[in-house]
Each structure stands twice: as C-alpha cells, then as structure tokens.
Coordinates of C-alpha atoms in Angstrom, one line a residue:
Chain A
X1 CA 29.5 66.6 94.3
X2 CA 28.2 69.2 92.2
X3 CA 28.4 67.3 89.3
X4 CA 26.5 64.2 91.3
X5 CA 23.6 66.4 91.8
X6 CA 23.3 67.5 88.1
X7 CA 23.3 64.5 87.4
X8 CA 20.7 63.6 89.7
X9 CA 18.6 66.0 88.1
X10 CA 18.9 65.2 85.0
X11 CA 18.6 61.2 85.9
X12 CA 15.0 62.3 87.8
X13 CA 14.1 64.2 84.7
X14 CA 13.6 67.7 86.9
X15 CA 12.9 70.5 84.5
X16 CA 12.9 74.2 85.3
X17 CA 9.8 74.9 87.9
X18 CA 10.4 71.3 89.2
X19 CA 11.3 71.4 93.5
X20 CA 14.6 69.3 94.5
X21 CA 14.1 66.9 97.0
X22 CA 14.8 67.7 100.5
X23 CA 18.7 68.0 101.4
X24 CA 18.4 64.8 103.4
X25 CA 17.2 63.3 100.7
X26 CA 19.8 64.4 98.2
X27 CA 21.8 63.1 101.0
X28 CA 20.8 59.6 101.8
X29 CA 20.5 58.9 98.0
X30 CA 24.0 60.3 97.2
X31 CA 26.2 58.6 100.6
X32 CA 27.5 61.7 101.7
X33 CA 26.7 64.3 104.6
X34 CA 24.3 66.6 105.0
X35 CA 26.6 69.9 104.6
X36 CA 28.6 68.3 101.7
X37 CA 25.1 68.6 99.9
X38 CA 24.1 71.6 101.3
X39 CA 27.6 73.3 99.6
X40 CA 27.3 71.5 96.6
X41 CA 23.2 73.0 96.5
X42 CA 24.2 76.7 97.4
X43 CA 27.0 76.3 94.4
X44 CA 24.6 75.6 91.7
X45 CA 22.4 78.4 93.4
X46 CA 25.1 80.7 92.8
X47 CA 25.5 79.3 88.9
X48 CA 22.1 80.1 88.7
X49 CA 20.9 76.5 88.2
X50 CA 18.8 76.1 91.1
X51 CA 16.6 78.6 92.8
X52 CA 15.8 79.0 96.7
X53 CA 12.6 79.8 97.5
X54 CA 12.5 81.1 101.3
X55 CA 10.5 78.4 103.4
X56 CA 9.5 76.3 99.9
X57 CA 12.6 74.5 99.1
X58 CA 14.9 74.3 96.0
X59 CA 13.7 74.6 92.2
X60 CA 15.3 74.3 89.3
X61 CA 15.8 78.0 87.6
X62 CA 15.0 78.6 83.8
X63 CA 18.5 78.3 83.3
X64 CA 18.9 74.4 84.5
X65 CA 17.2 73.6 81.3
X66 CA 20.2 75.0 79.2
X67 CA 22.9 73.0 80.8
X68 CA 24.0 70.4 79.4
X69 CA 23.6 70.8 75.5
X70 CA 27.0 70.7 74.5
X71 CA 30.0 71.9 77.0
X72 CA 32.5 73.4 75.3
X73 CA 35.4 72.6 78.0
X74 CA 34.7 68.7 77.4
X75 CA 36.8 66.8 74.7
X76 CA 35.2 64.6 72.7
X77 CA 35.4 63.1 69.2
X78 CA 33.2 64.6 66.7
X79 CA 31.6 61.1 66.1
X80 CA 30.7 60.8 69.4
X81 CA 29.3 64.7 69.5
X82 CA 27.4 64.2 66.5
X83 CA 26.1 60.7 67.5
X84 CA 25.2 62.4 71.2
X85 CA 23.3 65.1 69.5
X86 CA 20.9 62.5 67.9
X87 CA 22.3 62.1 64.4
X88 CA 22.7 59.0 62.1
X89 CA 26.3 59.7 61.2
X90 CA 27.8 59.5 58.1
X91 CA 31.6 59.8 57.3
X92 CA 32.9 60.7 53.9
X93 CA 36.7 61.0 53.4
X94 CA 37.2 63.7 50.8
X95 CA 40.9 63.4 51.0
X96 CA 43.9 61.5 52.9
X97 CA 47.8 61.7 51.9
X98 CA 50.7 61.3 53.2
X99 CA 52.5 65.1 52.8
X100 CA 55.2 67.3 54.4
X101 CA 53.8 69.8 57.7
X102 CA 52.7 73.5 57.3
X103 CA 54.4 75.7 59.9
X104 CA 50.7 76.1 61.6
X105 CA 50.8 71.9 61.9
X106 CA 54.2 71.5 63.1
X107 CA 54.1 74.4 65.5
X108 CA 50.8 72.7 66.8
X109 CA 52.5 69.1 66.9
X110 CA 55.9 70.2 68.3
X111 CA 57.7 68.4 65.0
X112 CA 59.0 70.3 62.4
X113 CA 57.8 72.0 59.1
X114 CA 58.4 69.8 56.4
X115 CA 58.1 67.1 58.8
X116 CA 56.0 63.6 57.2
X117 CA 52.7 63.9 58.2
X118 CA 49.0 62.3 57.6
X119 CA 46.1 64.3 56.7
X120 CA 42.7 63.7 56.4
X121 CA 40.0 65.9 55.1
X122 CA 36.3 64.9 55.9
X123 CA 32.9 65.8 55.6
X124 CA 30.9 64.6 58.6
X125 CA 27.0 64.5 57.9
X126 CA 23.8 63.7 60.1
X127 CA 21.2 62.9 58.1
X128 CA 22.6 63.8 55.1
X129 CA 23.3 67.0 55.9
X130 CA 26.9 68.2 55.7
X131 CA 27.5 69.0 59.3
X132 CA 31.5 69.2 60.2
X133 CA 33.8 69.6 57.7
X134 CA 37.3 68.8 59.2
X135 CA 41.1 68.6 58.3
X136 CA 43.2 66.6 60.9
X137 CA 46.9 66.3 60.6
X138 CA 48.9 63.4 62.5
X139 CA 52.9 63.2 62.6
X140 CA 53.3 60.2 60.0
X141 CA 55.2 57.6 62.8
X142 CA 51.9 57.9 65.1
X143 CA 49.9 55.5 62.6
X144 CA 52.2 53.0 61.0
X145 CA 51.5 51.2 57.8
X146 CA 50.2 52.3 54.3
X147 CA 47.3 54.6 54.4
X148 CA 45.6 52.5 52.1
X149 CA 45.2 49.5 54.4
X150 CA 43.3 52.0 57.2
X151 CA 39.6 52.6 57.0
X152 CA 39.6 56.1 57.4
X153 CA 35.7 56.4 58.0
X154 CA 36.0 55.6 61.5
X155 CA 37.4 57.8 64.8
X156 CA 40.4 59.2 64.6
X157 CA 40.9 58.8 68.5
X158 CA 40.0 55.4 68.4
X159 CA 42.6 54.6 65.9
X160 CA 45.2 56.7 67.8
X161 CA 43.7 54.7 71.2
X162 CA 44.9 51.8 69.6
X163 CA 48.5 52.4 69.0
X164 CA 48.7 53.7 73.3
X165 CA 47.8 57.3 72.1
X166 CA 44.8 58.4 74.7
X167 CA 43.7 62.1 74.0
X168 CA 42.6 63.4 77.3
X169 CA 42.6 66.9 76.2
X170 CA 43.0 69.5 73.9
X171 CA 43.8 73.5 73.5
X172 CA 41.1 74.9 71.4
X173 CA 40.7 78.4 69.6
X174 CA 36.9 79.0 68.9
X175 CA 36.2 81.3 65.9
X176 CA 33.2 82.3 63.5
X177 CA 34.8 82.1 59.8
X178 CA 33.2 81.1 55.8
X179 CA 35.0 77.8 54.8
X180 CA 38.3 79.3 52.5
X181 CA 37.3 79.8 49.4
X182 CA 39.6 77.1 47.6
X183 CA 37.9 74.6 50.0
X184 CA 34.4 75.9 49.2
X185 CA 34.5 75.8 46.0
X186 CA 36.5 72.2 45.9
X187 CA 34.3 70.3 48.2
X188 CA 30.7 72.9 47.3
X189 CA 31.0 73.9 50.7
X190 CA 30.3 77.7 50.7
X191 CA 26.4 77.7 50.7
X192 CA 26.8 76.4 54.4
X193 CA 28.8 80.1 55.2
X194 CA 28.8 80.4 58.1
X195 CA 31.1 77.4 60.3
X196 CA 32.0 77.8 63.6
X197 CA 35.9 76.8 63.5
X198 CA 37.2 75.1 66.3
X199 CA 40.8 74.8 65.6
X200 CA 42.5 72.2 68.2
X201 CA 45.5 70.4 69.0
X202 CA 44.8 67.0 70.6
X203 CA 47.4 66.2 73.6
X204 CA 47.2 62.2 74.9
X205 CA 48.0 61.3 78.5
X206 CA 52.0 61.2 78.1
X207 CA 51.5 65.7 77.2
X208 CA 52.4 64.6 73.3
X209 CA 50.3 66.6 71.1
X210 CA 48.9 63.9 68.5
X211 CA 46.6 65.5 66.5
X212 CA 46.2 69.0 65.0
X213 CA 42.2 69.4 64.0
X214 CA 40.5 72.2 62.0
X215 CA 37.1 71.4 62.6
X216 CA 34.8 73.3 61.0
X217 CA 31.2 73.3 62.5
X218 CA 27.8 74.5 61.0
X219 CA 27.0 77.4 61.9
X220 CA 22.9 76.9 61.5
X221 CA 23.2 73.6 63.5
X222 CA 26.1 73.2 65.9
X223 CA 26.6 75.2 69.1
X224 CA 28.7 75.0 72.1
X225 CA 27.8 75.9 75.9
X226 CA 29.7 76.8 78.5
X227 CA 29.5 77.9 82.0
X228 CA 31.6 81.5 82.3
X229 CA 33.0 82.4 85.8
X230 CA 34.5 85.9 86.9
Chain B
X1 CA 49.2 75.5 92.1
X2 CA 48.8 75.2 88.7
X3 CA 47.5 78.4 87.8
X4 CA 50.8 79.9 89.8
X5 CA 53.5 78.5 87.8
X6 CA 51.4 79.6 84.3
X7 CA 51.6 83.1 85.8
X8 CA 55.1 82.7 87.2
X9 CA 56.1 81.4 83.3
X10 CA 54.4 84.8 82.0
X11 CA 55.6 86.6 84.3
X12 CA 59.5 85.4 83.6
X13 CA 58.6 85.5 79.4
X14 CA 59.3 81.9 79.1
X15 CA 58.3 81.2 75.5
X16 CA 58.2 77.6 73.8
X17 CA 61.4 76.4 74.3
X18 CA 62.6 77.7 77.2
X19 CA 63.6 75.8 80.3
X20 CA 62.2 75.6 83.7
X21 CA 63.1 76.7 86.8
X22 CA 63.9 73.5 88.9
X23 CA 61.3 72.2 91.5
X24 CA 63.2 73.3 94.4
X25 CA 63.5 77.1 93.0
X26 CA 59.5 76.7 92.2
X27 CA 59.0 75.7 95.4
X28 CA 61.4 78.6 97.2
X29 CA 59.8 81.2 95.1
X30 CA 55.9 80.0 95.7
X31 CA 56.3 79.3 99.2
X32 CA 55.2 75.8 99.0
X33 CA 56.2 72.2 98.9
X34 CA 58.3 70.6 96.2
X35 CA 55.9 67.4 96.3
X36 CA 53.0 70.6 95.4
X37 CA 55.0 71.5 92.9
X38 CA 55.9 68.8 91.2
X39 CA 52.1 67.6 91.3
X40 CA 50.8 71.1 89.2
X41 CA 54.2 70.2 87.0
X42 CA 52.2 67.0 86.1
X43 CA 49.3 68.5 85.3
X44 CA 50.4 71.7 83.5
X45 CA 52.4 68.4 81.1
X46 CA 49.4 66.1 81.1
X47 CA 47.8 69.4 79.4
X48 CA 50.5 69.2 77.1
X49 CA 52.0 73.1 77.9
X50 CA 55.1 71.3 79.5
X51 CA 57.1 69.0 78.3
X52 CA 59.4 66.6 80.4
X53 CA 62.7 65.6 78.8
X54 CA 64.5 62.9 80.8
X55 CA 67.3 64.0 82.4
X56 CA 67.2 67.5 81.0
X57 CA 64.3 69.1 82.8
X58 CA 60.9 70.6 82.2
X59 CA 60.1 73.1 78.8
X60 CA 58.0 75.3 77.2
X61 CA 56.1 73.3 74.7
X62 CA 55.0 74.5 71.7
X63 CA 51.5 75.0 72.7
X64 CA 52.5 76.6 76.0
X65 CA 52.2 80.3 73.9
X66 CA 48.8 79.3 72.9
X67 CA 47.5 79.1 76.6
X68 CA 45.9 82.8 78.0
X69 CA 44.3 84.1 74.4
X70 CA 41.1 84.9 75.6
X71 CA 40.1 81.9 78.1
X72 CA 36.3 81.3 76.9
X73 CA 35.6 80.3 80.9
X74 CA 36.2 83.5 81.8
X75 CA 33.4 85.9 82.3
X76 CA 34.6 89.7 82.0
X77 CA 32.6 92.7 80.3
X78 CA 32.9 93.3 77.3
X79 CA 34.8 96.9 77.6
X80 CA 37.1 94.6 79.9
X81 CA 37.9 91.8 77.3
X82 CA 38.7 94.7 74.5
X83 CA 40.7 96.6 76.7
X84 CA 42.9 93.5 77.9
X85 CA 43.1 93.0 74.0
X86 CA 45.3 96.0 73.8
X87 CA 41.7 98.0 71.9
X88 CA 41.1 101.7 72.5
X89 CA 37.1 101.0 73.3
X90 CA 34.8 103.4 72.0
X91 CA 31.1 102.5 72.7
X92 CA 28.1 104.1 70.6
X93 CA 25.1 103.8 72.0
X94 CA 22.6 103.0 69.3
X95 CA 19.4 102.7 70.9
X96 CA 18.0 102.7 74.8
X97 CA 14.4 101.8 75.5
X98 CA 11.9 100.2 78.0
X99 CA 10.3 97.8 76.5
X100 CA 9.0 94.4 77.2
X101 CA 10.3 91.1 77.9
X102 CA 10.1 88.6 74.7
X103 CA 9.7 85.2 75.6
X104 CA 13.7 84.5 74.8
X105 CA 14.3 86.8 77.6
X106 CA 11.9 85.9 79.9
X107 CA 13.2 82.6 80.4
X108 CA 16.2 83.2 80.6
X109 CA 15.8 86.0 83.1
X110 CA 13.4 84.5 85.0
X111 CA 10.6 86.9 84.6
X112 CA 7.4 86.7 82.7
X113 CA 7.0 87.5 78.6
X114 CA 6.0 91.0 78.4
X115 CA 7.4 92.0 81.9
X116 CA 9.2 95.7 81.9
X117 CA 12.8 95.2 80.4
X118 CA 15.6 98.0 79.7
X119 CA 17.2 96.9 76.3
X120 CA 20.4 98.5 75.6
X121 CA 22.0 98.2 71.6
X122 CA 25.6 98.9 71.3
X123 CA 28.3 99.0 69.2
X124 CA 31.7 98.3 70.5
X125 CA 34.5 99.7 68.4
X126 CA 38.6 99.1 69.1
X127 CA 40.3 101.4 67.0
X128 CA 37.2 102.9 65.2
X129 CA 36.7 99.3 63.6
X130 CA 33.2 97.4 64.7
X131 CA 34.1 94.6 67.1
X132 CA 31.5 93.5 69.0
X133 CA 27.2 94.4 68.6
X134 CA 25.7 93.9 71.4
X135 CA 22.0 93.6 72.5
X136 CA 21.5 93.7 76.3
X137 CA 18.1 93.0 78.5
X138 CA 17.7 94.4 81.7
X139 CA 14.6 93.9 84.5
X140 CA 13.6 97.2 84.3
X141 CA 13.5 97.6 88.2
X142 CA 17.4 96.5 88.3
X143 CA 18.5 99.7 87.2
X144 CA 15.7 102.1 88.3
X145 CA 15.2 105.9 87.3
X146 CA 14.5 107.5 84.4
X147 CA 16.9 105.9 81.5
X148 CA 17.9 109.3 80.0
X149 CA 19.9 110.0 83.1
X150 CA 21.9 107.2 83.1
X151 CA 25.5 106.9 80.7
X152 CA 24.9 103.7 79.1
X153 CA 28.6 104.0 77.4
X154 CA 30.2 102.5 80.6
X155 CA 30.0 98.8 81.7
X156 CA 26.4 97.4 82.3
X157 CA 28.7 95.3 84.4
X158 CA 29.9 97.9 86.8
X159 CA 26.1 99.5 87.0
X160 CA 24.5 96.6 88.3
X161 CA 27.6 96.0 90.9
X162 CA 26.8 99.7 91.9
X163 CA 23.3 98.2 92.9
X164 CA 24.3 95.0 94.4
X165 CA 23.9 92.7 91.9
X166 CA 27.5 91.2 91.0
X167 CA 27.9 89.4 88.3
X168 CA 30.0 85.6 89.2
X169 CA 29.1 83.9 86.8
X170 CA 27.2 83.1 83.3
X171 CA 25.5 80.5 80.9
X172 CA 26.4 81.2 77.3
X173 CA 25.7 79.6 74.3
X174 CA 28.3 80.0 71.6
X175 CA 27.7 79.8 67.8
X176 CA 28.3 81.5 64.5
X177 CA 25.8 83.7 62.3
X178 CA 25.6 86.2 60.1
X179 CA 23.9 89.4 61.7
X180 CA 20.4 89.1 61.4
X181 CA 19.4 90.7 58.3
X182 CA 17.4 93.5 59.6
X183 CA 19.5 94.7 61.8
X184 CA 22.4 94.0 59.6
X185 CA 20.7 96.4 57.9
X186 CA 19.4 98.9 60.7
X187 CA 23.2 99.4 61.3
X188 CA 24.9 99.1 58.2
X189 CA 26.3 95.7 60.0
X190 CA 26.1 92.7 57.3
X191 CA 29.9 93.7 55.7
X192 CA 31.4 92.2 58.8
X193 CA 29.9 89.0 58.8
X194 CA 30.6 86.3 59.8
X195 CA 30.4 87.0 63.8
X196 CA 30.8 84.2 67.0
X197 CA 27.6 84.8 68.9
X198 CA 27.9 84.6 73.0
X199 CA 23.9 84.2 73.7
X200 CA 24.7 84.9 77.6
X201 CA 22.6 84.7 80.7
X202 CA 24.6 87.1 83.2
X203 CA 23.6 85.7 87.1
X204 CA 24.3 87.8 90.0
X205 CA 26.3 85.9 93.5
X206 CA 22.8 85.6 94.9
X207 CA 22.1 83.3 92.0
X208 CA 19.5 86.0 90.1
X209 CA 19.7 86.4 86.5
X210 CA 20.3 90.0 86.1
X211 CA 21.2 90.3 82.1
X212 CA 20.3 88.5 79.0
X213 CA 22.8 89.5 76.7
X214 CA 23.3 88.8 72.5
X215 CA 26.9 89.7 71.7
X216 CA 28.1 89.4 68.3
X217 CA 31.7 89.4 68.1
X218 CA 33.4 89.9 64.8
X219 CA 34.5 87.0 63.6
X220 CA 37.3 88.4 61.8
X221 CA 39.1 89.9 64.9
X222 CA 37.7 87.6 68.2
X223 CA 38.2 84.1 69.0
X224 CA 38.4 82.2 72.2
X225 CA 40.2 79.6 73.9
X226 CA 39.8 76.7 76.1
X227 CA 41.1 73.4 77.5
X228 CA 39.3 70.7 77.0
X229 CA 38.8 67.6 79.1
X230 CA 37.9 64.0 78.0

C-alpha cells in the first residue's frame, strides 16, 4: 500500500511542495479503505516523504524528490540499470574462457575450487563512457554448449532465464575500491579510480546461487539509494 | 519468523555446512507453528542462505556466513556501527561552528539556504586508524545553547533523542570518491582514499529531518551488505 501511493506520486508527477490529494481521494482511486490509506500516508510521514501540515493537508517533503534514483535493495541487471538511468548501452566483452574456480567463486557458488567455470569480463559503457566494468563467473554446466556459439554482449540473466535459472535475488557487499592494478593497467581502466564495487552472488528461485558478479561501478557516475531503518 | 531462525542459527554457531534443527524442534523452541516455520524456511532458501537436500534436511549454505556483515538497511550511528565492528572508537572533534545552511542542506533538511545550522567535522578513529570523516548539519535550534558547552565526541544520535527528536529512519545516497581535495588537504585525509560516501538525511519518528550528514567511510576497512530483490 505504501508502495501504491509512491507510485501514485510519482504517476501524478507530485514534486516536493506539491499537496496530496485528499485521503478519500487516495482512496477511491486506489480500491481500498479509508484507514488502509490513512496508515500507509502516516508511514511515508514517518520516512520523511510526505509532510503533514496541520489543517492544510499532505505535501510531499524535500526528501520525496530523492526516492527513487536507484534502490540499492532491488536486483536488477546492470543492462537494465544502465538502460533505466537513460544511457544508450554499449557492451564490450574484454574476455570470456572457460577456467578452473578461485576459492572466493566457489565459496560464492557453493561448488568447489578448481571446479569448471565460465567467466566473463566486460566493460559496460553509456555513451561511450566506460561505466561498469564487471567479471561474472558461472559454474560451467549452467550454460551448455561452446562458448563461442553464445553472444556474450547480451544479459547474463536473460541467458541464465533461458535455461530455467530466474535470479530473484542476490547477497551484495558494497565497497569503495581503485580497479586492481593488473586490471587497470590491462583494460586502461585506472584513470576512472574511484568504482564503487558491488561484489554479488546471484541466487535464482530454486536458492542455487548462479552467478558470482564483481561489478565494478563508476564512482563519478553511479550511485545507489536506499532507505535506512533503526 | 524469518529474522528468528537467522538469530536462532547465530545464536547456535551454525556455519555453512551445518544442519538444521528439524521443523518440529524450530517450532518447540520459537513457540510457534510448524506450518510458520516451514514458511520463513522457504524464504530464508529462496534467499539462497538455506539449502534443502531431499531427504537429508535443511543446511547452512555457503552464503549463509555472508548474511549480518553490516546490513546497509540498517540505520545506527556511527560510534554504534564501529563499536559492533569490534573498534575501540576514538572521536576528534575537528571543527564546531554555527554557520549557515548551504543550499545541499537546506533541502534536504527542509529549512531555507542560509538558515542557522550547527555543523559538526569529525574524525572517527578504531584503533587510532581513520575510519570514517564525517560532516554533520544540524538546525541550529535542535540542539540549543551555547555550542561550547556541549561534548560533541558522543553520538549526535543520542543528543537529539535527549531532545525528542529520534531518529527511525534515513535517506542515503551511497557512492564512492576520493575526499574532496581541500579537505583532503585541511586534514591530511587524501592517503586513505578511496572512501564509500553515505550522503544521509537523518528523519526524526515525527517525520522531521533533523540531520544532514556526509560520512566518508574508508574504503579500505568498511563495506556493506544487502539482499536484493528482483
């Protein structure tokens, strides 16, 4: 319900300043009661998203404008982040081959080191800019075949989608790092210092963990959001 | 439900690999119903922390050690996160002043550019190494009195809940930078870089903004977690 009503903002185009419409209203448009709204409008007051003003009404705060840029807690492919964010995206593989799992991978994928794996290194651009710079690593049975007949520009998820592997979510560690300094010097990388590195391992709908992503994100471009509770 | 058994594994040291407790001895020891049970079971393995192994029972999974790090959804001070990190927290002080609100803080606060403002500089230290820099904005009638007889080494946190404002929640923006070159300079800061900047608007459980903080955290020694959804 809470969710319904930020939408509804942001459908309605309300920007901070900008008075809600009555609760009835909220109501009527929405199918559901009176109260249910009325809970729903005093938890975005306590987020901070929505301001009471005594006999006036409801306004959006200063702080409904930040939102929505990029939640941190939803999992999405960085194609579709990139392409969400406005960019024209371009893929380039640097690198895929067929090789033998680190520890880090195999205690991420739940297989063991040495295990055959899959991994690709890209450079994800927007305009031409180099905006993520990413290794994945994939247990080698997950995506049959020779790795030469795969186009490897494309989504990772979608090509996992399509052999019954649905991510639906991921553990993520967030960090502020410089690419390596073999990596930044292979792919002229370092003049981009600093990425933010989201290191993740993908888990689809049956609790396999399918992928394990080192995604490393601009710095000077790419920020996350996210709404903090005590 | 689900955030019970997580405790109940940490508290009982399971590590990856380790087997369950069956769902009736779940259930016995929560004080709730095996069907309850079973249903945060499912979720704890669609999140991939459990895994099910037919006719064996429920483990561990490899990411299931990955899980509490430093959950990125969680609002705690700063002294608070450091300390649960196992730091010894020292805090300098390295400037207090009233001032006025720049037009960053203004909107996120809520106030009007130029408005009166405390803003407090600090530099967090666990084990005498820099950890976290922190600038922190303040309506200057929040926290009234003179500020020279006030301790601004404790939590900013636990000062504003000693006025009635408690802080529930919080918009943040994460991202990574290098410190900004004059301060980096200012405070002999720019060594440490690269730091994960938390650009946080603090808000009160009345729904007021009641801090805009900058925290740098060193990007060295601080990362987050967090699950994320598709």
């Amino acid at each position: 319900m809470r969710d319904d009503i930020a939408a509804l903002i942001a459908h309605d185009g309300l920007v901070p300043g900008d008075q809600l419409p009555t609760e009835q209203t909220l109501a009527d448009r929405l199918g559901r009661s009176r109260s249910t709204v009325r809970e729903a409008l005093r938890l975005l007051e306590q987020e901070g998203l929505l301001r009471a003003v005594q006999g006036k009404g409801r306004f959006v705060s200063a702080l409904g404008g930040l939102r929505v840029e990029r939640p941190v807690t939803k999992y999405e492919s960085i194609t579709d982040m990139l392409e969400a964010l406005g960019y024209a995206v371009t893929n380039a593989v640097l690198d895929v081959s067929e090789s033998e799992a680190t520890q880090a991978e195999a205690l991420s994928l739940g297989i063991s080191a040495g295990d055959p794996v899959i991994r690709l290194t890209r450079l994800r651009c927007g305009d031409d800019i180099p905006l993520v710079f990413s290794i994945n690593t994939v247990p080698r049975d997950l995506l049959p075949g020779p790795i030469v007949h795969r186009d490897w520009t494309g989504s990772l998820t979608k090509a996992l989608a399509g052999h019954g592997y649905n991510i639906v979510s991921s553990l993520a560690r967030i960090s502020a790092v410089d690419v390596p300094a073999d990596l930044g010097k292979k792919y002229s990388l370092s003049t981009y210092d600093p990425w933010l590195l989201v290191t993740e391992t993908c888990i689809a709908d049956d609790g396999t963990p399918v992928v394990y992503a080192t995604d490393y994100h601009r710095g000077s471009d790419i920020a996350f959001n996210v709404l903090r509770r005590s």
